[in-house]
PDB file of C-alpha atoms in Angstrom:
ATOM      1  CA  LEU A   1      92.898 181.760 -59.265  1.00 51.00           C
ATOM      2  CA  ALA A   2      94.145 185.325 -59.228  1.00 56.00           C
ATOM      3  CA  LYS A   3      93.836 186.931 -55.851  1.00 74.00           C
ATOM      4  CA  THR A   4      94.396 190.492 -54.777  1.00 86.00           C
ATOM      5  CA  THR A   5      94.765 190.888 -51.034  1.00 90.00           C
ATOM      6  CA  GLN A   6      94.737 193.978 -48.822  1.00 94.00           C
ATOM      7  CA  PRO A   7      94.417 194.557 -45.074  1.00 95.00           C
ATOM      8  CA  ILE A   8      90.772 194.954 -44.127  1.00 95.00           C
ATOM      9  CA  SER A   9      91.240 198.124 -42.111  1.00 96.00           C
ATOM     10  CA  MET A  10      93.799 200.586 -40.798  1.00 97.00           C
ATOM     11  CA  ASP A  11      93.690 203.346 -38.214  1.00 97.00           C
ATOM     12  CA  SER A  12      95.823 206.467 -38.265  1.00 97.00           C
ATOM     13  CA  TYR A  13      96.021 209.994 -36.881  1.00 97.00           C
ATOM     14  CA  GLU A  14      96.053 213.284 -38.714  1.00 97.00           C
ATOM     15  CA  GLY A  15      99.477 214.208 -40.058  1.00 96.00           C
ATOM     16  CA  GLN A  16     100.833 210.657 -40.059  1.00 97.00           C
ATOM     17  CA  GLU A  17     102.076 208.696 -43.052  1.00 97.00           C
ATOM     18  CA  VAL A  18      99.948 205.713 -44.020  1.00 98.00           C
ATOM     19  CA  ASN A  19     101.179 202.771 -46.074  1.00 98.00           C
ATOM     20  CA  ILE A  20      98.719 200.270 -47.533  1.00 97.00           C
ATOM     21  CA  THR A  21     100.029 197.144 -49.230  1.00 96.00           C
ATOM     22  CA  CYS A  22      98.307 195.027 -51.857  1.00 95.00           C
ATOM     23  CA  SER A  23      99.403 191.543 -52.916  1.00 93.00           C
ATOM     24  CA  HIS A  24      98.626 190.616 -56.534  1.00 87.00           C
ATOM     25  CA  ASN A  25     100.198 187.308 -57.471  1.00 81.00           C
ATOM     26  CA  ASN A  26      98.769 186.923 -60.995  1.00 75.00           C
ATOM     27  CA  ILE A  27      99.268 190.363 -62.455  1.00 80.00           C
ATOM     28  CA  ALA A  28      99.456 190.398 -66.236  1.00 76.00           C
ATOM     29  CA  THR A  29     102.936 191.064 -67.587  1.00 77.00           C
ATOM     30  CA  ASN A  30     102.252 194.385 -69.237  1.00 77.00           C
ATOM     31  CA  ASP A  31      99.578 195.773 -66.981  1.00 83.00           C
ATOM     32  CA  TYR A  32      99.677 198.702 -64.633  1.00 87.00           C
ATOM     33  CA  ILE A  33      98.842 198.743 -60.921  1.00 91.00           C
ATOM     34  CA  THR A  34      96.294 201.365 -60.003  1.00 93.00           C
ATOM     35  CA  TRP A  35      94.964 202.611 -56.689  1.00 96.00           C
ATOM     36  CA  TYR A  36      91.576 204.147 -56.056  1.00 97.00           C
ATOM     37  CA  GLN A  37      89.817 205.908 -53.201  1.00 97.00           C
ATOM     38  CA  GLN A  38      86.118 205.437 -52.595  1.00 97.00           C
ATOM     39  CA  PHE A  39      83.687 207.305 -50.378  1.00 95.00           C
ATOM     40  CA  PRO A  40      80.244 205.885 -49.530  1.00 90.00           C
ATOM     41  CA  SER A  41      77.739 205.964 -52.403  1.00 85.00           C
ATOM     42  CA  GLN A  42      80.318 207.307 -54.870  1.00 90.00           C
ATOM     43  CA  GLY A  43      82.348 205.763 -57.674  1.00 92.00           C
ATOM     44  CA  PRO A  44      86.041 205.080 -57.017  1.00 94.00           C
ATOM     45  CA  ARG A  45      88.395 207.991 -57.607  1.00 95.00           C
ATOM     46  CA  PHE A  46      91.832 207.553 -59.186  1.00 94.00           C
ATOM     47  CA  ILE A  47      94.800 208.143 -56.880  1.00 96.00           C
ATOM     48  CA  ILE A  48      97.914 206.869 -58.628  1.00 96.00           C
ATOM     49  CA  GLN A  49      99.137 204.353 -61.198  1.00 94.00           C
ATOM     50  CA  GLY A  50     102.469 202.678 -61.806  1.00 93.00           C
ATOM     51  CA  TYR A  51     104.197 199.826 -63.613  1.00 91.00           C
ATOM     52  CA  LYS A  52     107.384 199.330 -61.594  1.00 88.00           C
ATOM     53  CA  THR A  53     109.726 200.983 -59.050  1.00 88.00           C
ATOM     54  CA  LYS A  54     108.344 204.208 -57.600  1.00 94.00           C
ATOM     55  CA  VAL A  55     105.807 206.730 -58.776  1.00 94.00           C
ATOM     56  CA  THR A  56     104.908 209.951 -56.979  1.00 95.00           C
ATOM     57  CA  ASN A  57     102.228 212.531 -57.621  1.00 95.00           C
ATOM     58  CA  GLU A  58     100.820 215.415 -55.616  1.00 94.00           C
ATOM     59  CA  VAL A  59      98.779 213.201 -53.291  1.00 94.00           C
ATOM     60  CA  ALA A  60     100.558 209.845 -52.961  1.00 97.00           C
ATOM     61  CA  SER A  61     103.483 207.597 -53.776  1.00 97.00           C
ATOM     62  CA  LEU A  62     103.385 204.085 -55.125  1.00 97.00           C
ATOM     63  CA  PHE A  63     106.146 201.565 -54.497  1.00 97.00           C
ATOM     64  CA  ILE A  64     106.375 198.458 -56.680  1.00 95.00           C
ATOM     65  CA  PRO A  65     109.081 195.815 -56.175  1.00 93.00           C
ATOM     66  CA  ALA A  66     110.868 194.188 -59.087  1.00 91.00           C
ATOM     67  CA  ASP A  67     108.674 191.072 -59.120  1.00 90.00           C
ATOM     68  CA  ARG A  68     105.520 193.262 -59.224  1.00 90.00           C
ATOM     69  CA  LYS A  69     103.618 190.803 -57.051  1.00 90.00           C
ATOM     70  CA  SER A  70     102.783 193.513 -54.556  1.00 93.00           C
ATOM     71  CA  SER A  71     102.520 197.270 -54.314  1.00 95.00           C
ATOM     72  CA  THR A  72     102.391 199.812 -51.512  1.00 97.00           C
ATOM     73  CA  LEU A  73     100.365 202.992 -51.557  1.00 98.00           C
ATOM     74  CA  SER A  74     101.859 205.701 -49.363  1.00 98.00           C
ATOM     75  CA  LEU A  75      99.775 208.666 -48.223  1.00 97.00           C
ATOM     76  CA  PRO A  76     102.292 211.162 -46.784  1.00 95.00           C
ATOM     77  CA  ARG A  77     100.306 213.211 -44.257  1.00 94.00           C
ATOM     78  CA  VAL A  78      96.751 212.074 -43.899  1.00 97.00           C
ATOM     79  CA  SER A  79      93.863 214.303 -42.883  1.00 97.00           C
ATOM     80  CA  LEU A  80      90.369 213.524 -41.660  1.00 97.00           C
ATOM     81  CA  SER A  81      89.076 213.764 -45.226  1.00 96.00           C
ATOM     82  CA  ASP A  82      91.267 210.809 -46.219  1.00 97.00           C
ATOM     83  CA  THR A  83      88.948 208.506 -44.269  1.00 98.00           C
ATOM     84  CA  ALA A  84      87.707 206.231 -47.039  1.00 97.00           C
ATOM     85  CA  VAL A  85      88.137 202.786 -48.565  1.00 97.00           C
ATOM     86  CA  TYR A  86      91.243 202.258 -50.688  1.00 98.00           C
ATOM     87  CA  TYR A  87      91.456 199.681 -53.446  1.00 96.00           C
ATOM     88  CA  CYS A  88      94.226 198.384 -55.645  1.00 95.00           C
ATOM     89  CA  LEU A  89      93.338 197.292 -59.178  1.00 92.00           C
ATOM     90  CA  VAL A  90      95.373 195.069 -61.462  1.00 89.00           C
ATOM     91  CA  GLY A  91      94.852 193.314 -64.763  1.00 82.00           C
ATOM     92  CA  ALA A  92      95.313 189.565 -64.901  1.00 77.00           C
ATOM     93  CA  ARG A  93      95.110 186.946 -67.613  1.00 73.00           C
ATOM     94  CA  MET A  94      93.173 183.890 -66.430  1.00 71.00           C
ATOM     95  CA  ASP A  95      91.711 181.056 -68.510  1.00 70.00           C
ATOM     96  CA  SER A  96      92.835 182.874 -71.657  1.00 72.00           C
ATOM     97  CA  SER A  97      90.658 185.802 -70.682  1.00 76.00           C
ATOM     98  CA  TYR A  98      91.641 189.261 -69.525  1.00 80.00           C
ATOM     99  CA  LYS A  99      90.184 190.379 -66.212  1.00 84.00           C
ATOM    100  CA  LEU A 100      90.471 193.455 -64.047  1.00 87.00           C
ATOM    101  CA  ILE A 101      90.661 192.545 -60.384  1.00 88.00           C
ATOM    102  CA  PHE A 102      90.008 194.907 -57.513  1.00 91.00           C
ATOM    103  CA  GLY A 103      91.511 194.189 -54.150  1.00 89.00           C
ATOM    104  CA  SER A 104      89.218 193.544 -51.232  1.00 89.00           C
ATOM    105  CA  GLY A 105      89.653 197.127 -50.056  1.00 95.00           C
ATOM    106  CA  THR A 106      91.257 198.721 -47.005  1.00 97.00           C
ATOM    107  CA  ARG A 107      89.052 200.857 -44.815  1.00 97.00           C
ATOM    108  CA  LEU A 108      91.207 203.732 -43.524  1.00 98.00           C
ATOM    109  CA  LEU A 109      90.028 205.662 -40.482  1.00 98.00           C
ATOM    110  CA  VAL A 110      91.890 208.879 -39.729  1.00 97.00           C
ATOM    111  CA  ARG A 111      91.425 210.183 -36.201  1.00 97.00           C
ATOM    112  CA  PRO A 112      92.009 213.758 -34.970  1.00 95.00           C
TER     113      PRO A 112
ATOM    114  CA  GLU B   1      84.708 216.284 -62.750  1.00 48.00           C
ATOM    115  CA  THR B   2      85.257 212.917 -64.458  1.00 52.00           C
ATOM    116  CA  GLY B   3      82.848 213.312 -67.344  1.00 89.00           C
ATOM    117  CA  VAL B   4      81.492 209.753 -67.078  1.00 94.00           C
ATOM    118  CA  THR B   5      77.744 209.713 -66.668  1.00 95.00           C
ATOM    119  CA  GLN B   6      75.403 206.842 -65.907  1.00 96.00           C
ATOM    120  CA  SER B   7      71.658 206.467 -66.110  1.00 96.00           C
ATOM    121  CA  PRO B   8      69.438 205.898 -64.354  1.00 96.00           C
ATOM    122  CA  THR B   9      70.677 206.817 -60.881  1.00 95.00           C
ATOM    123  CA  HIS B  10      68.375 204.398 -59.104  1.00 96.00           C
ATOM    124  CA  LEU B  11      66.226 201.567 -60.341  1.00 96.00           C
ATOM    125  CA  ILE B  12      63.850 199.083 -58.748  1.00 98.00           C
ATOM    126  CA  LYS B  13      63.015 195.886 -60.610  1.00 98.00           C
ATOM    127  CA  THR B  14      61.223 192.647 -59.862  1.00 98.00           C
ATOM    128  CA  ARG B  15      62.902 189.253 -59.933  1.00 97.00           C
ATOM    129  CA  GLY B  16      62.800 187.771 -63.443  1.00 97.00           C
ATOM    130  CA  GLN B  17      62.651 191.109 -65.221  1.00 98.00           C
ATOM    131  CA  GLN B  18      65.285 192.546 -67.541  1.00 98.00           C
ATOM    132  CA  VAL B  19      67.203 195.805 -67.093  1.00 98.00           C
ATOM    133  CA  THR B  20      69.396 198.040 -69.251  1.00 98.00           C
ATOM    134  CA  LEU B  21      71.896 200.420 -67.704  1.00 98.00           C
ATOM    135  CA  ARG B  22      73.634 203.116 -69.698  1.00 98.00           C
ATOM    136  CA  CYS B  23      77.018 204.775 -69.551  1.00 97.00           C
ATOM    137  CA  SER B  24      78.460 207.723 -71.401  1.00 95.00           C
ATOM    138  CA  SER B  25      82.243 207.652 -71.432  1.00 92.00           C
ATOM    139  CA  GLN B  26      84.600 210.567 -71.059  1.00 90.00           C
ATOM    140  CA  SER B  27      85.532 212.378 -74.251  1.00 86.00           C
ATOM    141  CA  GLY B  28      88.498 210.737 -75.966  1.00 86.00           C
ATOM    142  CA  HIS B  29      88.149 207.411 -74.165  1.00 90.00           C
ATOM    143  CA  ASN B  30      87.587 204.265 -76.247  1.00 91.00           C
ATOM    144  CA  THR B  31      87.469 201.678 -73.457  1.00 93.00           C
ATOM    145  CA  VAL B  32      84.582 201.062 -71.073  1.00 95.00           C
ATOM    146  CA  SER B  33      84.527 198.670 -68.126  1.00 95.00           C
ATOM    147  CA  TRP B  34      81.562 197.630 -66.030  1.00 97.00           C
ATOM    148  CA  TYR B  35      81.647 196.551 -62.395  1.00 97.00           C
ATOM    149  CA  GLN B  36      79.156 195.267 -59.853  1.00 97.00           C
ATOM    150  CA  GLN B  37      79.611 196.417 -56.266  1.00 96.00           C
ATOM    151  CA  ALA B  38      77.521 194.750 -53.580  1.00 94.00           C
ATOM    152  CA  LEU B  39      77.044 196.601 -50.321  1.00 90.00           C
ATOM    153  CA  GLY B  40      80.213 196.577 -48.243  1.00 88.00           C
ATOM    154  CA  GLN B  41      82.285 194.818 -50.885  1.00 90.00           C
ATOM    155  CA  GLY B  42      84.782 195.788 -53.550  1.00 92.00           C
ATOM    156  CA  PRO B  43      83.832 196.219 -57.194  1.00 95.00           C
ATOM    157  CA  GLN B  44      83.684 193.004 -59.223  1.00 95.00           C
ATOM    158  CA  PHE B  45      84.680 193.143 -62.888  1.00 94.00           C
ATOM    159  CA  ILE B  46      81.842 192.243 -65.246  1.00 96.00           C
ATOM    160  CA  PHE B  47      83.392 192.981 -68.650  1.00 94.00           C
ATOM    161  CA  GLN B  48      85.295 195.499 -70.692  1.00 93.00           C
ATOM    162  CA  TYR B  49      84.703 196.848 -74.180  1.00 93.00           C
ATOM    163  CA  TYR B  50      87.364 198.292 -76.411  1.00 90.00           C
ATOM    164  CA  ARG B  51      86.321 199.866 -79.714  1.00 89.00           C
ATOM    165  CA  GLU B  52      82.968 198.068 -79.664  1.00 91.00           C
ATOM    166  CA  GLU B  53      84.364 194.607 -78.938  1.00 91.00           C
ATOM    167  CA  GLU B  54      84.430 192.698 -75.657  1.00 91.00           C
ATOM    168  CA  ASN B  55      88.012 192.776 -74.422  1.00 87.00           C
ATOM    169  CA  GLY B  56      87.710 190.805 -71.193  1.00 89.00           C
ATOM    170  CA  ARG B  57      85.105 189.269 -68.941  1.00 92.00           C
ATOM    171  CA  GLY B  58      84.802 188.462 -65.274  1.00 91.00           C
ATOM    172  CA  ASN B  59      82.997 185.544 -63.665  1.00 91.00           C
ATOM    173  CA  PHE B  60      79.466 186.597 -64.507  1.00 95.00           C
ATOM    174  CA  PRO B  61      76.852 184.406 -66.251  1.00 96.00           C
ATOM    175  CA  PRO B  62      75.768 185.028 -69.860  1.00 96.00           C
ATOM    176  CA  ARG B  63      72.608 186.809 -68.715  1.00 97.00           C
ATOM    177  CA  PHE B  64      74.953 189.766 -68.148  1.00 98.00           C
ATOM    178  CA  SER B  65      75.634 191.200 -71.575  1.00 96.00           C
ATOM    179  CA  GLY B  66      76.819 194.461 -72.988  1.00 96.00           C
ATOM    180  CA  LEU B  67      77.293 196.692 -75.959  1.00 95.00           C
ATOM    181  CA  GLN B  68      79.587 199.518 -76.882  1.00 95.00           C
ATOM    182  CA  PHE B  69      78.470 201.967 -79.540  1.00 93.00           C
ATOM    183  CA  PRO B  70      80.531 203.848 -82.174  1.00 92.00           C
ATOM    184  CA  ASN B  71      80.583 206.933 -79.929  1.00 88.00           C
ATOM    185  CA  TYR B  72      82.038 204.639 -77.187  1.00 90.00           C
ATOM    186  CA  SER B  73      79.017 204.895 -74.922  1.00 93.00           C
ATOM    187  CA  SER B  74      77.929 201.573 -73.495  1.00 96.00           C
ATOM    188  CA  GLU B  75      75.039 199.529 -72.170  1.00 97.00           C
ATOM    189  CA  LEU B  76      74.878 196.767 -69.602  1.00 98.00           C
ATOM    190  CA  ASN B  77      71.943 194.397 -69.953  1.00 98.00           C
ATOM    191  CA  VAL B  78      70.916 191.930 -67.280  1.00 98.00           C
ATOM    192  CA  ASN B  79      68.244 189.339 -68.021  1.00 97.00           C
ATOM    193  CA  ALA B  80      66.235 187.200 -65.607  1.00 97.00           C
ATOM    194  CA  LEU B  81      67.071 189.375 -62.623  1.00 98.00           C
ATOM    195  CA  GLU B  82      67.802 187.681 -59.326  1.00 97.00           C
ATOM    196  CA  LEU B  83      67.700 189.114 -55.824  1.00 97.00           C
ATOM    197  CA  ASP B  84      71.516 188.870 -55.627  1.00 96.00           C
ATOM    198  CA  ASP B  85      71.797 191.231 -58.581  1.00 97.00           C
ATOM    199  CA  SER B  86      70.919 194.073 -56.224  1.00 97.00           C
ATOM    200  CA  ALA B  87      74.052 196.234 -56.185  1.00 97.00           C
ATOM    201  CA  LEU B  88      75.709 199.419 -57.338  1.00 96.00           C
ATOM    202  CA  TYR B  89      76.704 199.084 -60.995  1.00 98.00           C
ATOM    203  CA  LEU B  90      79.727 201.149 -61.921  1.00 97.00           C
ATOM    204  CA  CYS B  91      80.940 202.135 -65.328  1.00 96.00           C
ATOM    205  CA  ALA B  92      84.468 203.387 -65.972  1.00 95.00           C
ATOM    206  CA  SER B  93      86.084 204.730 -69.100  1.00 94.00           C
ATOM    207  CA  SER B  94      89.758 204.869 -70.037  1.00 91.00           C
ATOM    208  CA  SER B  95      92.025 205.415 -73.010  1.00 87.00           C
ATOM    209  CA  ALA B  96      93.297 201.814 -72.888  1.00 75.00           C
ATOM    210  CA  ARG B  97      92.387 198.591 -71.121  1.00 65.00           C
ATOM    211  CA  ASP B  98      94.278 199.174 -67.880  1.00 64.00           C
ATOM    212  CA  TYR B  99      95.065 202.855 -67.980  1.00 75.00           C
ATOM    213  CA  GLU B 100      93.656 205.306 -65.486  1.00 86.00           C
ATOM    214  CA  GLN B 101      89.923 204.704 -65.310  1.00 90.00           C
ATOM    215  CA  TYR B 102      87.384 207.402 -64.632  1.00 92.00           C
ATOM    216  CA  PHE B 103      84.320 206.119 -62.827  1.00 94.00           C
ATOM    217  CA  GLY B 104      80.771 207.310 -63.068  1.00 94.00           C
ATOM    218  CA  PRO B 105      78.592 207.744 -59.984  1.00 93.00           C
ATOM    219  CA  GLY B 106      76.950 204.356 -60.519  1.00 95.00           C
ATOM    220  CA  THR B 107      73.429 203.029 -60.852  1.00 97.00           C
ATOM    221  CA  ARG B 108      71.860 201.580 -57.725  1.00 96.00           C
ATOM    222  CA  LEU B 109      69.761 198.551 -58.747  1.00 97.00           C
ATOM    223  CA  THR B 110      67.359 196.988 -56.298  1.00 97.00           C
ATOM    224  CA  VAL B 111      65.706 193.691 -57.196  1.00 97.00           C
ATOM    225  CA  THR B 112      62.639 192.740 -55.167  1.00 97.00           C
TER     226      THR B 112
END
């Protein structure tokens, strides 16, 4: 059974770098790894997407090792407004069917 | 602004009834995915439609069904509602099955 695992919660302080890791052991060969941010009562919001190695955009970096069985989202200098739940999302092929699997989510609390 | 809209915003139904939720995808997107998010949990993949055909399905019973129309908008139908169907239903559109997905605000379904 495909499983996508993340830490349940993390605490940080303003200005610090935060790294959140997701384990995804059954990722489909050609699929991307995507990370989302979600605030209460809102739909998830796209942060970053990658296939392998490292991807960087204006808000985050994504590190993916060669075996692609995990990924790490890096938020360089967090602020209070980054307090949210963060999810990884991967595609997996199970029982001859394609499925999109969200991680269990990491609740990030940023303190002043 | 993502451009993905969902209707209705909130809905209250009685156990055993049927419900139809609607999603309008972002312009240029031909893929729509539906998710169920129970309170305090991560989104669970229901199914995905690509160019009007089901492209993948999660572990949901057949009473969860869907449609995608030629304009790429989509419907989620749930028959014989159960109390456990109470959740936030999210729709997301993308330009391919695992590319960056844009989420709508969701429909909050309450089954009593």
